[in-house]
């Protein structure tokens, strides 16, 4: 399957990067084709809701190029459309996914007709708190967006009590991420 992974953290060797690498390892071993997009290294302007992208009819089998912002979303859009699985990975920032990832998700808007249906979605999170309360907002948002887009929720990894990579490595979350990638069908 074609998998597009979008990460939010700026930490190249952080906790969510570790989950990403483990997922990629499992999915590669299982023979899946992976495209990884690290939002924190990209220039993506927040959606301003101008609705220019929705102003005219657009075929749903090609990328909608009507967005007023010609930025690094252009590199991601074809991979969003062709992916059978979308994986979102973020550290929790103030009880939600971080701004880098959310900015990219909001820009799905230009292509939301084309993105509707026929995809699986996975969410992987890391956070410092030792309860999953910090993840409630991100999980609710993920459920809402997958429901809206008609995507099937294919799994989550919710890494609590993981403020550092060393602490994450003491847990079963990297293994969970690996298994999720490996067993994707
Ligand atoms: C701006 C900011 C806000 C944060 N907010 C939360 C939070 O609301 N709840 C929580 O449990 N951890 C919070 N954290 C901790 C991170 O989620 C945690 O350290 C995570 O492992 C970082 O992931 P990374 O290494 O992939 O960047 C916050 C960290 C930062 C920098």
CSV table of C-alpha atoms and ligand atoms in Angstrom, one decimal:
chain,number,residue,atom,x,y,z
A,1,UNK,CA,0.0,0.0,0.0
A,2,UNK,CA,1.0,3.6,-0.5
A,3,UNK,CA,1.5,5.3,2.9
A,4,UNK,CA,2.0,9.0,3.5
A,5,UNK,CA,3.3,10.0,6.9
A,6,UNK,CA,3.1,13.5,8.1
A,7,UNK,CA,5.1,14.5,11.2
A,8,UNK,CA,4.8,17.6,13.3
A,9,UNK,CA,7.8,17.8,15.6
A,10,UNK,CA,10.9,19.8,15.0
A,11,UNK,CA,13.0,17.3,17.0
A,12,UNK,CA,14.8,15.1,14.5
A,13,UNK,CA,15.7,12.6,17.3
A,14,UNK,CA,12.7,13.2,19.5
A,15,UNK,CA,10.0,10.9,20.8
A,16,UNK,CA,7.6,11.2,18.0
A,17,UNK,CA,10.4,10.8,15.5
A,18,UNK,CA,11.2,7.5,17.2
A,19,UNK,CA,7.6,6.3,16.7
A,20,UNK,CA,7.8,7.4,13.1
A,21,UNK,CA,11.0,5.5,12.5
A,22,UNK,CA,9.6,2.3,14.1
A,23,UNK,CA,6.4,2.5,12.1
A,24,UNK,CA,8.4,3.0,8.9
A,25,UNK,CA,10.6,0.0,9.8
A,26,UNK,CA,7.6,-2.2,10.2
A,27,UNK,CA,5.8,-0.9,7.1
A,28,UNK,CA,8.9,-1.2,5.0
A,29,UNK,CA,9.5,-4.8,6.1
A,30,UNK,CA,5.9,-5.5,5.1
A,31,UNK,CA,6.6,-4.2,1.6
A,32,UNK,CA,4.6,-0.9,1.8
A,33,UNK,CA,5.6,2.2,-0.2
A,34,UNK,CA,6.3,5.1,2.2
A,35,UNK,CA,6.4,8.9,1.7
A,36,UNK,CA,7.4,10.9,4.7
A,37,UNK,CA,6.7,14.6,5.1
A,38,UNK,CA,8.2,16.4,8.1
A,39,UNK,CA,6.0,19.5,8.4
A,40,UNK,CA,8.5,21.2,10.8
A,41,UNK,CA,11.0,21.5,8.0
A,42,UNK,CA,8.6,22.9,5.5
A,43,UNK,CA,7.1,26.3,4.7
A,44,UNK,CA,3.3,25.9,4.9
A,45,UNK,CA,1.1,29.0,5.3
A,46,UNK,CA,-1.9,28.6,7.6
A,47,UNK,CA,-5.2,28.3,5.7
A,48,UNK,CA,-7.0,31.7,5.8
A,49,UNK,CA,-10.4,30.4,4.7
A,50,UNK,CA,-10.6,32.6,1.6
A,51,UNK,CA,-12.4,29.8,-0.1
A,52,UNK,CA,-10.6,30.5,-3.4
A,53,UNK,CA,-9.9,26.7,-3.6
A,54,UNK,CA,-13.7,26.0,-3.4
A,55,UNK,CA,-14.8,28.8,-5.7
A,56,UNK,CA,-15.1,26.6,-8.8
A,57,UNK,CA,-15.7,23.0,-9.6
A,58,UNK,CA,-12.6,20.9,-9.6
A,59,UNK,CA,-12.1,17.3,-10.8
A,60,UNK,CA,-11.6,15.0,-7.8
A,61,UNK,CA,-8.9,12.9,-9.4
A,62,UNK,CA,-6.2,15.6,-9.6
A,63,UNK,CA,-4.7,18.1,-7.1
A,64,UNK,CA,-6.6,21.3,-6.8
A,65,UNK,CA,-4.1,24.0,-7.6
A,66,UNK,CA,-6.4,26.9,-6.8
A,67,UNK,CA,-5.0,27.6,-3.3
A,68,UNK,CA,-3.6,31.2,-3.1
A,69,UNK,CA,-0.5,29.9,-1.3
A,70,UNK,CA,2.1,28.3,-3.6
A,71,UNK,CA,4.3,26.8,-0.9
A,72,UNK,CA,5.5,23.4,0.4
A,73,UNK,CA,2.0,22.0,0.4
A,74,UNK,CA,2.4,21.6,-3.3
A,75,UNK,CA,5.0,18.8,-2.7
A,76,UNK,CA,2.7,17.0,-0.3
A,77,UNK,CA,-0.6,17.2,-2.2
A,78,UNK,CA,0.0,14.5,-4.8
A,79,UNK,CA,1.1,12.1,-2.0
A,80,UNK,CA,-2.0,12.9,0.0
A,81,UNK,CA,-4.2,12.1,-3.0
A,82,UNK,CA,-2.5,8.8,-4.0
A,83,UNK,CA,-2.0,7.5,-0.4
A,84,UNK,CA,-4.1,4.6,0.8
A,85,UNK,CA,-3.0,5.2,4.3
A,86,UNK,CA,-2.3,8.6,6.0
A,87,UNK,CA,-0.3,8.5,9.2
A,88,UNK,CA,-0.2,11.6,11.4
A,89,UNK,CA,2.5,11.9,14.1
A,90,UNK,CA,2.7,14.7,16.7
A,91,UNK,CA,3.9,15.6,20.1
A,92,UNK,CA,1.1,17.0,22.3
A,93,UNK,CA,1.4,20.7,22.6
A,94,UNK,CA,-1.1,22.3,25.1
A,95,UNK,CA,-3.5,19.4,24.9
A,96,UNK,CA,-3.6,19.1,21.1
A,97,UNK,CA,-1.5,18.2,18.1
A,98,UNK,CA,1.2,20.7,17.4
A,99,UNK,CA,0.9,23.7,15.1
A,100,UNK,CA,3.1,22.5,12.4
A,101,UNK,CA,1.0,19.4,11.8
A,102,UNK,CA,-2.3,21.2,12.3
A,103,UNK,CA,-1.3,23.8,9.7
A,104,UNK,CA,-0.8,21.1,7.2
A,105,UNK,CA,-4.1,19.4,8.1
A,106,UNK,CA,-6.0,22.6,7.7
A,107,UNK,CA,-4.6,22.9,4.2
A,108,UNK,CA,-6.3,19.6,3.3
A,109,UNK,CA,-9.3,21.9,2.8
A,110,UNK,CA,-8.2,22.7,-0.8
A,111,UNK,CA,-8.5,19.1,-1.7
A,112,UNK,CA,-11.1,17.8,0.7
A,113,UNK,CA,-13.4,16.6,-2.1
A,114,UNK,CA,-10.6,14.5,-3.6
A,115,UNK,CA,-9.5,13.3,-0.2
A,116,UNK,CA,-12.9,11.9,0.8
A,117,UNK,CA,-13.2,8.2,1.3
A,118,UNK,CA,-11.2,5.1,0.6
A,119,UNK,CA,-8.3,5.8,3.0
A,120,UNK,CA,-7.1,4.4,6.3
A,121,UNK,CA,-5.8,6.8,8.9
A,122,UNK,CA,-3.4,6.4,11.9
A,123,UNK,CA,-2.5,8.8,14.7
A,124,UNK,CA,0.6,8.5,16.8
A,125,UNK,CA,1.2,10.9,19.7
A,126,UNK,CA,3.8,11.4,22.4
A,127,UNK,CA,3.4,13.6,25.6
A,128,UNK,CA,4.9,14.2,28.9
A,129,UNK,CA,1.9,13.7,31.2
A,130,UNK,CA,1.5,10.3,32.8
A,131,UNK,CA,-2.2,10.1,31.9
A,132,UNK,CA,-3.8,10.2,28.5
A,133,UNK,CA,-5.9,13.3,29.3
A,134,UNK,CA,-3.5,15.4,27.3
A,135,UNK,CA,-4.4,13.4,24.2
A,136,UNK,CA,-8.2,13.7,24.5
A,137,UNK,CA,-8.4,16.8,22.3
A,138,UNK,CA,-6.1,15.3,19.6
A,139,UNK,CA,-8.0,12.0,19.6
A,140,UNK,CA,-11.4,13.8,19.4
A,141,UNK,CA,-10.1,15.9,16.5
A,142,UNK,CA,-8.7,12.8,14.7
A,143,UNK,CA,-12.1,11.0,15.1
A,144,UNK,CA,-13.9,14.1,13.8
A,145,UNK,CA,-11.7,14.5,10.7
A,146,UNK,CA,-11.6,10.8,9.8
A,147,UNK,CA,-15.4,10.7,10.1
A,148,UNK,CA,-15.8,13.9,8.0
A,149,UNK,CA,-13.4,12.6,5.3
A,150,UNK,CA,-14.9,9.1,5.4
A,151,UNK,CA,-11.5,7.5,6.4
A,152,UNK,CA,-11.2,4.3,8.4
A,153,UNK,CA,-9.4,4.7,11.7
A,154,UNK,CA,-6.7,2.0,11.4
A,155,UNK,CA,-4.9,2.6,14.7
A,156,UNK,CA,-3.5,4.9,17.3
A,157,UNK,CA,-0.4,4.9,19.5
A,158,UNK,CA,-0.8,7.2,22.5
A,159,UNK,CA,2.6,7.6,24.2
A,160,UNK,CA,2.0,8.9,27.7
A,161,UNK,CA,4.8,9.7,30.2
A,162,UNK,CA,7.3,10.2,27.3
A,163,UNK,CA,8.9,13.6,27.8
A,164,UNK,CA,12.2,12.4,26.4
A,165,UNK,CA,13.5,9.8,24.0
A,166,UNK,CA,15.2,7.9,26.8
A,167,UNK,CA,11.9,7.5,28.6
A,168,UNK,CA,10.0,6.5,25.5
A,169,UNK,CA,12.6,3.8,24.8
A,170,UNK,CA,11.7,2.3,28.2
A,171,UNK,CA,8.1,1.8,27.1
A,172,UNK,CA,6.3,-0.5,24.7
A,173,UNK,CA,5.2,2.4,22.4
A,174,UNK,CA,8.1,2.0,19.8
A,175,UNK,CA,7.1,-1.6,19.5
A,176,UNK,CA,3.4,-0.7,19.1
A,177,UNK,CA,4.4,1.7,16.3
A,178,UNK,CA,6.5,-1.0,14.6
A,179,UNK,CA,3.7,-3.6,14.9
A,180,UNK,CA,1.2,-1.1,13.5
A,181,UNK,CA,3.3,-0.6,10.4
A,182,UNK,CA,4.2,-4.3,10.1
A,183,UNK,CA,0.6,-5.5,10.4
A,184,UNK,CA,-1.1,-2.9,8.2
A,185,UNK,CA,-3.4,-4.6,5.7
B,1,LIG,C1,5.0,23.9,23.7
B,1,LIG,C2,4.9,22.5,24.3
B,1,LIG,C3,3.7,22.2,24.9
B,1,LIG,C4,3.5,20.9,25.5
B,1,LIG,N1,2.3,20.6,26.0
B,1,LIG,C5,2.1,19.4,26.5
B,1,LIG,C6,0.8,19.0,27.0
B,1,LIG,O1,-0.2,19.7,26.9
B,1,LIG,N2,0.7,17.8,27.6
B,1,LIG,C7,1.8,16.9,27.7
B,1,LIG,O2,1.6,15.8,28.3
B,1,LIG,N3,3.0,17.2,27.2
B,1,LIG,C8,3.2,18.5,26.6
B,1,LIG,N4,4.4,18.8,26.1
B,1,LIG,C9,5.5,17.8,26.2
B,1,LIG,C10,5.7,17.1,24.8
B,1,LIG,O3,4.5,16.6,24.3
B,1,LIG,C11,6.7,15.9,25.0
B,1,LIG,O4,7.9,16.3,25.5
B,1,LIG,C12,6.9,15.1,23.7
B,1,LIG,O5,7.6,13.9,24.0
B,1,LIG,C13,7.8,15.9,22.7
B,1,LIG,O6,7.8,15.1,21.5
B,1,LIG,P1,9.0,15.3,20.4
B,1,LIG,O7,10.3,14.9,21.1
B,1,LIG,O8,8.7,14.4,19.3
B,1,LIG,O9,9.0,16.7,20.0
B,1,LIG,C14,4.6,20.0,25.5
B,1,LIG,C15,5.9,20.4,25.0
B,1,LIG,C16,6.0,21.7,24.4
B,1,LIG,C17,7.4,22.1,23.9
